XYZ file of C-alpha atoms in Angstrom:
630
model
C 0.000 0.000 0.000
C 1.172 3.535 -0.857
C 1.871 5.816 2.098
C -0.161 9.073 1.904
C 1.944 12.324 1.165
C 2.500 14.582 4.131
C 0.564 17.805 4.220
C 2.584 21.010 3.260
C 3.470 23.520 5.970
C 2.332 26.691 4.271
C 3.346 28.984 7.120
C 6.904 27.733 7.070
C 7.212 28.040 3.289
C 5.740 31.495 3.354
C 8.239 32.567 6.007
C 11.079 31.123 3.934
C 9.854 33.021 0.850
C 9.661 36.304 2.728
C 13.225 35.754 3.963
C 14.496 35.229 0.452
C 12.567 38.247 -0.751
C 14.111 40.412 1.935
C 17.619 39.118 1.132
C 17.118 39.837 -2.564
C 15.753 43.277 -1.797
C 18.725 43.950 0.451
C 21.133 42.797 -2.221
C 19.417 45.027 -4.806
C 19.503 47.917 -2.369
C 23.211 47.301 -1.771
C 23.930 47.289 -5.492
C 21.873 50.456 -5.930
C 23.812 52.067 -3.092
C 27.135 51.082 -4.681
C 25.991 52.410 -8.068
C 24.777 55.642 -6.508
C 28.037 56.007 -4.595
C 30.039 55.362 -7.749
C 27.913 57.848 -9.658
C 28.420 60.401 -6.910
C 32.167 59.756 -7.012
C 32.343 60.132 -10.808
C 29.867 62.963 -11.194
C 30.677 65.031 -8.134
C 34.001 64.099 -6.564
C 35.877 63.466 -9.840
C 33.950 65.972 -11.924
C 36.909 68.251 -12.617
C 39.224 65.366 -13.522
C 36.899 63.695 -16.026
C 35.774 66.989 -17.488
C 39.416 67.702 -18.250
C 39.882 64.222 -19.745
C 36.845 64.650 -21.954
C 38.013 68.088 -22.982
C 41.469 66.788 -23.843
C 39.920 64.101 -26.029
C 37.962 66.781 -27.820
C 40.788 69.325 -27.976
C 44.286 68.838 -29.381
C 47.316 71.097 -29.153
C 48.906 71.404 -32.593
C 52.418 72.917 -32.573
C 53.221 75.648 -35.117
C 56.863 75.851 -36.173
C 58.203 79.415 -36.262
C 59.774 81.039 -39.303
C 63.549 80.724 -39.108
C 65.516 83.967 -39.047
C 67.289 85.162 -42.177
C 71.055 85.454 -42.510
C 72.205 88.636 -44.244
C 75.576 90.049 -45.260
C 76.861 93.420 -44.037
C 74.869 95.257 -46.721
C 71.603 93.416 -46.153
C 71.919 90.906 -49.002
C 70.223 87.607 -48.200
C 72.465 84.580 -47.708
C 69.910 82.187 -46.180
C 66.125 82.519 -46.545
C 62.884 80.519 -46.202
C 60.242 79.446 -48.701
C 57.099 77.324 -48.438
C 56.425 74.147 -50.424
C 54.266 71.038 -50.208
C 55.754 67.766 -48.979
C 54.456 64.214 -49.169
C 54.689 62.821 -45.630
C 54.414 59.214 -44.441
C 53.389 58.098 -40.920
C 54.489 54.489 -40.533
C 52.208 53.752 -37.550
C 49.093 54.370 -39.672
C 50.112 52.054 -42.512
C 49.431 48.308 -42.510
C 51.668 47.448 -45.491
C 54.326 50.083 -46.117
C 55.783 48.552 -49.276
C 52.363 48.180 -50.889
C 51.543 51.771 -50.021
C 54.806 53.037 -51.513
C 54.108 51.072 -54.677
C 50.635 52.587 -54.899
C 51.977 56.115 -54.394
C 54.570 55.442 -57.105
C 51.749 54.746 -59.536
C 50.238 58.150 -58.847
C 53.334 60.416 -58.887
C 56.981 59.913 -59.785
C 59.171 58.761 -56.896
C 62.843 58.546 -57.874
C 65.252 55.892 -56.543
C 67.209 58.641 -54.780
C 64.068 59.850 -53.002
C 63.296 56.298 -51.912
C 66.838 55.807 -50.573
C 66.655 59.028 -48.611
C 63.187 58.088 -47.291
C 64.364 54.696 -46.059
C 67.365 56.248 -44.335
C 65.195 58.857 -42.582
C 62.662 56.163 -41.711
C 65.363 54.168 -39.924
C 66.286 57.260 -37.887
C 62.679 58.188 -36.973
C 60.146 56.962 -34.430
C 57.063 55.023 -35.516
C 54.609 57.879 -34.992
C 56.774 60.561 -36.607
C 56.022 61.740 -40.122
C 58.837 61.165 -42.613
C 59.077 63.070 -45.930
C 58.928 60.911 -49.041
C 58.988 63.660 -51.643
C 59.459 67.405 -51.197
C 58.508 70.398 -53.321
C 55.439 68.811 -54.918
C 53.912 70.412 -57.990
C 50.288 71.626 -57.957
C 49.330 68.667 -60.145
C 50.937 66.191 -57.734
C 49.153 67.799 -54.769
C 45.802 67.505 -56.574
C 46.381 63.824 -57.461
C 47.331 62.911 -53.901
C 44.395 64.846 -52.428
C 41.954 63.008 -54.709
C 43.368 59.625 -53.641
C 43.898 60.298 -49.972
C 40.868 58.241 -48.923
C 42.601 55.031 -50.020
C 46.067 55.921 -48.729
C 45.965 55.930 -44.911
C 49.160 57.282 -43.364
C 49.889 59.437 -46.434
C 49.319 63.188 -46.269
C 50.432 66.386 -47.943
C 51.780 69.111 -45.669
C 52.973 72.646 -46.289
C 56.528 72.997 -44.981
C 59.078 75.775 -44.769
C 62.344 75.059 -46.532
C 65.717 76.783 -46.285
C 67.361 78.188 -49.383
C 71.026 79.197 -49.501
C 71.313 81.778 -52.244
C 75.080 82.209 -52.056
C 75.682 78.542 -52.889
C 78.963 76.644 -52.408
C 81.097 79.743 -51.800
C 79.383 80.462 -48.465
C 78.736 76.881 -47.368
C 81.492 76.849 -44.731
C 80.324 80.169 -43.298
C 76.532 79.937 -43.294
C 76.422 76.159 -42.874
C 73.155 74.290 -43.280
C 70.177 72.897 -41.391
C 69.142 69.237 -41.354
C 66.508 66.942 -39.872
C 66.606 66.496 -36.109
C 68.162 63.149 -35.184
C 68.483 61.243 -31.894
C 71.688 63.036 -30.946
C 70.007 66.410 -31.479
C 67.012 65.300 -29.407
C 69.279 64.246 -26.562
C 71.006 67.634 -26.566
C 67.649 69.439 -26.685
C 66.370 67.433 -23.706
C 69.518 68.086 -21.710
C 69.257 71.812 -22.394
C 65.506 71.947 -21.667
C 64.681 73.154 -25.182
C 62.878 70.044 -26.475
C 59.380 71.566 -26.186
C 60.406 74.485 -28.385
C 61.108 72.055 -31.240
C 57.683 70.351 -31.239
C 56.300 70.538 -34.756
C 59.727 71.303 -36.173
C 61.840 68.830 -38.079
C 65.076 70.762 -38.644
C 67.942 72.204 -36.656
C 71.221 73.933 -37.505
C 73.949 71.407 -38.209
C 77.030 73.413 -39.221
C 78.300 76.964 -39.629
C 76.326 79.949 -38.384
C 73.124 77.915 -38.620
C 74.510 75.824 -35.767
C 76.349 78.497 -33.780
C 73.302 80.819 -33.652
C 70.603 78.099 -33.599
C 68.898 79.466 -30.476
C 68.710 82.943 -31.939
C 67.614 81.875 -35.448
C 65.043 79.230 -34.449
C 62.450 81.410 -32.691
C 59.671 80.151 -30.387
C 57.147 77.449 -31.316
C 53.437 78.387 -31.196
C 50.335 76.216 -30.618
C 46.805 75.976 -32.026
C 44.125 74.646 -29.656
C 42.025 72.565 -32.079
C 38.580 71.011 -31.527
C 38.454 67.537 -33.088
C 35.678 65.065 -33.883
C 35.565 61.391 -32.880
C 37.752 60.506 -35.883
C 40.479 62.904 -34.783
C 39.789 65.381 -37.624
C 40.083 69.100 -36.906
C 36.756 70.924 -36.591
C 37.776 74.426 -35.564
C 40.494 76.465 -33.884
C 39.548 77.396 -30.333
C 42.589 79.527 -29.482
C 46.097 80.220 -30.687
C 49.480 81.018 -29.179
C 51.262 82.560 -32.129
C 54.807 81.423 -32.916
C 57.586 83.978 -32.603
C 59.898 84.061 -35.640
C 63.609 83.690 -35.172
C 65.842 86.730 -35.218
C 67.556 87.800 -38.425
C 71.354 87.773 -38.339
C 73.544 90.399 -40.014
C 77.199 89.623 -40.618
C 80.375 91.662 -40.955
C 81.009 89.670 -44.106
C 80.478 91.226 -47.549
C 79.037 88.824 -50.121
C 80.647 90.623 -53.050
C 84.059 90.579 -51.371
C 83.548 86.874 -50.711
C 82.814 86.283 -54.400
C 85.911 88.228 -55.447
C 88.058 86.140 -53.101
C 86.566 82.875 -54.308
C 87.046 83.855 -57.965
C 90.653 84.886 -57.324
C 91.636 81.312 -56.419
C 90.854 80.098 -59.916
C 91.465 76.353 -60.057
C 93.551 76.285 -56.871
C 92.341 74.896 -53.559
C 92.950 76.639 -50.271
C 91.652 79.070 -47.706
C 91.438 82.829 -47.192
C 90.237 84.937 -44.316
C 90.089 88.726 -44.150
C 89.512 90.572 -40.866
C 88.865 94.127 -39.802
C 91.831 94.527 -37.389
C 89.947 97.159 -35.398
C 86.737 95.226 -34.688
C 87.639 91.587 -35.310
C 84.844 91.381 -37.875
C 85.322 88.701 -40.548
C 85.080 90.455 -43.922
C 85.558 87.327 -46.050
C 86.123 83.649 -45.331
C 86.718 81.296 -48.240
C 87.443 77.586 -48.066
C 87.823 76.110 -51.508
C 86.349 73.860 -52.722
C 82.935 74.299 -51.157
C 79.721 72.328 -51.522
C 76.043 73.036 -52.103
C 74.402 73.371 -48.650
C 70.939 73.036 -50.209
C 71.668 69.320 -50.636
C 71.453 68.820 -46.860
C 68.246 70.695 -46.043
C 65.873 67.751 -46.351
C 68.358 64.889 -46.158
C 71.190 64.318 -48.600
C 71.153 61.338 -50.929
C 73.608 58.644 -49.695
C 75.349 58.496 -53.075
C 75.913 62.251 -53.096
C 77.068 62.194 -49.481
C 79.573 59.475 -50.237
C 80.981 61.400 -53.201
C 81.427 64.522 -51.036
C 82.842 62.675 -48.053
C 85.313 60.587 -50.057
C 86.429 63.276 -52.506
C 90.223 63.758 -52.486
C 89.599 67.528 -52.590
C 87.890 67.350 -49.157
C 85.092 69.878 -49.859
C 83.528 69.298 -46.429
C 86.650 70.510 -44.578
C 86.744 74.186 -43.644
C 90.375 74.896 -44.491
C 90.369 78.290 -42.746
C 89.395 76.822 -39.369
C 90.404 73.184 -39.568
C 93.187 73.064 -42.144
C 96.529 72.944 -40.335
C 99.711 73.766 -42.269
C 103.305 74.728 -41.467
C 103.332 78.556 -41.401
C 106.634 78.673 -43.281
C 108.178 82.116 -43.660
C 104.985 83.906 -42.584
C 106.281 83.251 -39.054
C 109.269 85.573 -39.596
C 107.652 88.926 -38.663
C 106.567 87.402 -35.349
C 110.001 85.878 -34.811
C 111.521 89.295 -35.539
C 109.194 90.884 -32.977
C 110.196 88.236 -30.442
C 113.899 88.883 -31.075
C 113.427 92.632 -30.532
C 111.134 92.343 -27.512
C 113.337 89.753 -25.794
C 116.415 91.905 -26.326
C 118.164 89.393 -28.601
C 118.317 91.696 -31.635
C 118.237 95.343 -32.589
C 116.861 96.571 -35.923
C 120.327 97.571 -37.137
C 122.054 94.305 -36.135
C 123.297 92.539 -39.266
C 124.625 89.117 -40.220
C 126.384 87.768 -43.303
C 124.296 85.100 -45.034
C 126.428 82.662 -47.085
C 123.369 80.653 -48.112
C 123.429 78.121 -45.282
C 123.672 77.730 -41.512
C 125.402 75.067 -39.421
C 125.165 74.325 -35.738
C 128.399 74.206 -33.701
C 130.180 70.855 -34.026
C 127.884 69.803 -36.863
C 128.459 69.484 -40.594
C 124.747 69.484 -41.483
C 123.824 72.551 -43.545
C 120.444 74.253 -43.108
C 120.071 75.982 -46.446
C 118.635 79.357 -47.317
C 115.961 79.350 -50.014
C 118.254 81.588 -52.096
C 121.317 79.798 -53.387
C 124.445 81.775 -52.408
C 122.577 83.662 -49.675
C 121.508 87.281 -49.233
C 124.816 88.831 -48.188
C 124.647 91.355 -45.360
C 121.197 91.203 -43.752
C 119.578 93.332 -41.047
C 116.089 92.912 -39.602
C 114.206 94.836 -42.288
C 115.986 93.018 -45.116
C 115.491 89.675 -43.368
C 111.718 90.195 -43.623
C 111.707 91.854 -47.048
C 113.787 89.136 -48.715
C 112.797 86.340 -46.323
C 116.311 85.402 -45.278
C 116.244 81.941 -43.694
C 119.734 82.092 -42.197
C 118.841 85.207 -40.171
C 116.038 83.264 -38.480
C 118.013 80.058 -38.073
C 120.468 82.017 -35.940
C 117.747 83.914 -34.091
C 115.920 80.693 -33.264
C 119.053 79.109 -31.785
C 119.736 82.232 -29.691
C 116.126 82.327 -28.514
C 115.574 78.652 -27.767
C 112.385 76.749 -28.404
C 110.727 77.492 -25.070
C 111.099 81.266 -25.263
C 109.987 81.057 -28.893
C 106.877 79.134 -27.834
C 105.984 81.487 -24.997
C 106.292 84.640 -27.064
C 104.545 83.407 -30.222
C 101.663 82.061 -28.113
C 100.809 85.664 -27.251
C 99.852 86.165 -30.917
C 97.318 83.341 -30.700
C 99.437 80.729 -32.449
C 98.772 77.219 -31.159
C 95.396 78.267 -29.693
C 91.816 78.497 -30.903
C 90.898 82.025 -31.900
C 87.390 81.954 -30.397
C 85.556 82.628 -33.678
C 81.783 82.109 -33.600
C 81.959 78.881 -35.622
C 82.362 75.376 -34.265
C 85.086 72.946 -35.280
C 88.150 75.192 -35.064
C 91.541 73.511 -34.735
C 94.110 74.762 -32.218
C 97.053 73.976 -34.473
C 100.368 73.230 -32.786
C 103.037 75.474 -31.285
C 105.810 73.082 -30.183
C 107.912 73.201 -27.018
C 110.199 70.859 -25.057
C 107.383 70.006 -22.683
C 105.000 69.228 -25.577
C 107.451 66.856 -27.281
C 108.233 65.035 -24.064
C 104.532 64.610 -23.335
C 103.650 63.612 -26.885
C 106.602 61.436 -27.922
C 108.522 60.852 -24.676
C 111.576 62.294 -26.422
C 114.014 65.148 -25.794
C 114.097 68.246 -27.967
C 117.001 68.445 -30.430
C 118.856 71.653 -31.458
C 118.139 71.011 -35.140
C 114.412 71.119 -34.406
C 114.854 74.606 -32.980
C 116.646 75.714 -36.176
C 113.817 74.778 -38.527
C 111.156 76.019 -36.100
C 112.655 79.490 -36.667
C 111.326 79.470 -40.244
C 107.961 77.888 -39.457
C 108.810 74.312 -40.320
C 109.069 71.123 -38.293
C 106.303 70.442 -35.804
C 104.760 73.913 -36.041
C 101.243 73.825 -37.538
C 98.797 76.679 -37.863
C 95.480 77.573 -39.466
C 94.915 80.475 -41.884
C 92.611 82.001 -39.259
C 95.373 82.017 -36.631
C 97.722 83.726 -39.084
C 95.076 86.358 -39.841
C 94.513 87.064 -36.127
C 98.267 87.380 -35.531
C 98.636 89.674 -38.571
C 95.793 91.846 -37.296
C 97.710 92.248 -34.024
C 100.668 93.749 -35.880
C 98.244 95.953 -37.816
C 96.370 97.283 -34.763
C 99.328 97.667 -32.424
C 99.044 94.516 -30.332
C 95.319 94.001 -29.691
C 94.213 90.397 -29.885
C 90.522 90.351 -30.817
C 88.376 87.252 -31.108
C 87.143 87.182 -34.717
C 83.393 87.442 -35.277
C 81.155 86.753 -38.263
C 77.850 87.894 -36.726
C 77.494 91.601 -36.118
C 73.859 92.234 -35.116
C 70.468 90.561 -34.674
C 67.084 91.980 -35.651
C 64.148 91.535 -33.284
C 61.214 90.011 -35.237
C 58.627 92.050 -33.333
C 60.191 95.508 -33.176
C 62.220 95.084 -36.419
C 65.128 96.896 -34.804
C 68.751 95.793 -35.024
C 70.640 95.065 -31.831
C 74.429 94.841 -31.862
C 75.680 91.529 -30.528
C 78.117 91.503 -27.577
C 81.584 92.727 -28.502
C 84.276 90.078 -28.885
C 86.890 89.634 -26.161
C 90.080 91.714 -26.452
C 93.484 91.433 -24.863
C 96.458 93.714 -25.421
C 100.053 92.642 -25.874
C 102.456 95.322 -24.666
C 104.841 96.015 -27.579
C 107.549 98.664 -27.702
C 106.383 101.122 -30.419
C 109.887 101.281 -31.904
C 110.057 97.508 -32.224
C 106.601 97.430 -33.779
C 107.648 100.129 -36.263
C 110.755 98.149 -37.240
C 108.749 95.001 -38.009
C 106.129 96.995 -39.899
C 108.878 98.629 -41.953
C 110.170 95.193 -42.935
C 106.676 94.035 -43.941
C 106.169 97.123 -46.108
C 109.541 96.437 -47.731
C 108.219 92.997 -48.745
C 105.918 94.712 -51.254
C 108.471 97.262 -52.520
C 111.148 96.659 -55.196
C 113.539 93.993 -53.949
C 110.893 92.448 -51.690
C 109.479 88.992 -52.285
C 105.970 90.308 -53.125
C 106.895 93.445 -55.074
C 105.314 92.253 -58.309
C 102.025 91.361 -56.643
C 101.839 94.843 -55.069
C 102.888 96.782 -58.172
C 100.556 99.656 -59.091
C 98.600 99.637 -55.828
C 97.222 103.060 -54.868
C 97.620 102.162 -51.180
C 100.545 100.781 -49.165
C 100.590 97.066 -48.444
C 102.504 95.435 -45.604
C 102.885 91.701 -46.040
C 104.945 88.550 -45.802
C 105.215 85.636 -48.204
C 105.677 82.036 -47.141
C 106.200 78.559 -48.495
C 105.389 75.424 -46.522
C 106.973 72.124 -47.466
C 104.678 69.194 -48.145
C 107.452 66.606 -48.638
C 111.013 66.663 -47.321
C 114.077 67.260 -49.505
C 117.312 65.352 -49.048
C 120.491 67.110 -47.972
C 122.186 68.580 -51.037
C 119.106 68.253 -53.267
C 117.045 71.131 -54.643
C 113.286 71.514 -54.825
C 112.073 70.656 -58.341
C 108.324 71.201 -58.759
C 108.293 69.702 -62.239
C 109.382 66.339 -60.860
C 106.622 66.238 -58.231
C 102.933 65.459 -58.511
C 100.878 68.558 -57.797
C 99.634 67.175 -54.480
C 103.268 66.962 -53.273
C 104.223 70.522 -54.201
C 104.741 73.177 -51.540
C 101.861 75.169 -50.109
C 101.929 78.919 -50.759
C 101.088 81.473 -48.045
C 100.743 85.224 -47.760
C 99.775 87.467 -44.856
C 99.174 91.205 -45.226
C 97.388 94.287 -43.971
C 96.481 97.581 -45.654
C 96.648 100.516 -45.853
C 99.894 100.177 -43.944
C 99.533 103.648 -42.346
C 95.982 103.061 -41.054
C 95.018 99.403 -41.516
C 91.379 98.473 -42.136
C 91.915 94.952 -43.474
C 94.208 92.107 -42.423
C 94.367 88.988 -44.527
C 95.841 85.489 -44.610
C 95.882 83.319 -47.738
C 96.903 79.686 -48.053
C 97.026 78.045 -51.489
C 97.411 74.291 -51.363
C 100.299 73.134 -53.571
C 100.636 76.696 -54.876
C 104.465 76.458 -54.550
C 105.349 80.120 -53.872
C 103.560 82.688 -51.742
C 104.689 85.550 -53.950
C 103.321 84.140 -57.178
C 100.064 82.470 -56.134
C 98.924 83.582 -52.667
C 99.927 87.269 -52.837
C 97.970 88.029 -56.057
C 94.832 86.574 -54.447
C 95.265 88.842 -51.428
C 95.866 91.803 -53.735
C 92.594 91.177 -55.599
C 90.672 91.108 -52.308
C 92.331 94.240 -50.919
C 91.814 96.097 -54.199
C 88.086 95.448 -54.118
C 87.737 96.197 -50.416
C 89.745 99.430 -50.453
C 89.016 100.797 -53.944
C 86.000 98.888 -55.273
C 88.045 97.621 -58.203
C 87.005 94.204 -59.469
C 89.827 92.039 -60.833
C 89.793 90.923 -64.436
C 91.101 87.575 -65.564
C 93.911 86.773 -63.138
C 97.083 84.922 -63.985
C 98.745 83.477 -60.921
C 102.500 83.258 -61.240
C 105.327 85.623 -62.115
C 108.962 86.475 -61.594
C 109.006 87.815 -58.040
C 111.721 86.732 -55.694
C 109.962 83.715 -54.280
C 109.411 82.146 -50.887
């Protein structure tokens, strides 16, 4: 038999149901409380924070690169300027298949192999979210084609960019320099100096020359647009703007026409020339030949072109005025003469007999004069005018290398001049202490002999020679040379003179100075080594020729240029100032493998001084002649 089912306890079940209902209601109330608390926290407590977040998602700060300052010559002629052009830019992070995209772009507009090589190099140096230029200076037709196809080319856009143009070309490349794209090393320097924010939106920075030295002044201050954007990140409208401040314009002491005259005067020769105002230190002309086209570097130079420049035997990338180091040769003699007078080792009237050679005591080795048979009786003035080697061999031995070093150092030899360009070489002014430190060797008497005529270990730059020559011209003031003279404020448009260069004065006995100056004037008069180069000048020139050996010559042998390859022939030098009575220009010229200062370097200096002092432009120049040579 089946047992009957027990009767349900309705009261107990109802009580259980009410308990569950209360628990559920409590749980719902708890959740509602949590939600309300969270809403209160978000809406009230964190209102300011999330309002700012929402606003930042809606508003973007777009940097505006400032216009770079112009670089002008002393007469206001433009050397470096800006112009606007369209550029095809690629953002790698927005592209799924870069190679396919490049192929597609190549079907629309012409992309050359050189542009692709440059793009890939810049791409390797850039971050993923940075835009990299693929092609610059687009035509209107190319802009229209790319705009019409933009919808199917994500990561590709056309931007208006400012470009730098160097009107003066290769002749001013070592002075003005060039700008280039900012790389990792530049970014590191900007971060360390706290200037990184000022380069947001900008892609270029000064790399060499004045563009680098005066980067802070030329760059200006970056501005910002506060842009409202839609959900797709597209700009809707400009809410506010902080306008960029253009960079300051830079005016130089340098005269572009004088620079062109100097460059033309070199003809096919290589070398360097620098002309200074001995009273201000202003650089009137600075030529390093050969030069290069700085426009090649503005938006990234093609690797093939860079290799050809960097590996050229003519070394166009080397600034020979600042970084070229050469034996000063006989251009050292006026400074040696001044040392002899100031140290009390010689008087102007003291004379020697020059037989054409010099020997040290207890030695049979002959140190020859450049003139076979010698110069006869020679005093200080004649020793400079005819560049008598034997006079300075003897003086050097009497002086000793250490006193020679200490006195010549006061003319800036063996030291950087302080010019407002980077990369200057200090050259080398030897001493006993230097040789011991460098080679762990003693100094030999024969090394002192040849140091007296600017040979041996002594190395100098054309700029150092120009600074030293200016000191003789201005009575002993050593002035740091300067290219930049003034800066123009972009807002007020007024010119402000830049801080004056540092000056130091070397105390020189006026009579000793007059004696050396007399000898340098005699160099350009009949009987002097540069008389032919100075013939017909309507002003008085004081100068000194020099020849610097490139290869050694055996004892008893004679220099024979015809038997040497041109690259092994002597360098030619000439230093000068004019007018001798009241100098306004001091100049140093170095002609690589030019053989004789009188016949190659001096005519170049004459052409520059003629134009500067009289406005006369040289005709077709023939370097060479029948001067007494050195």
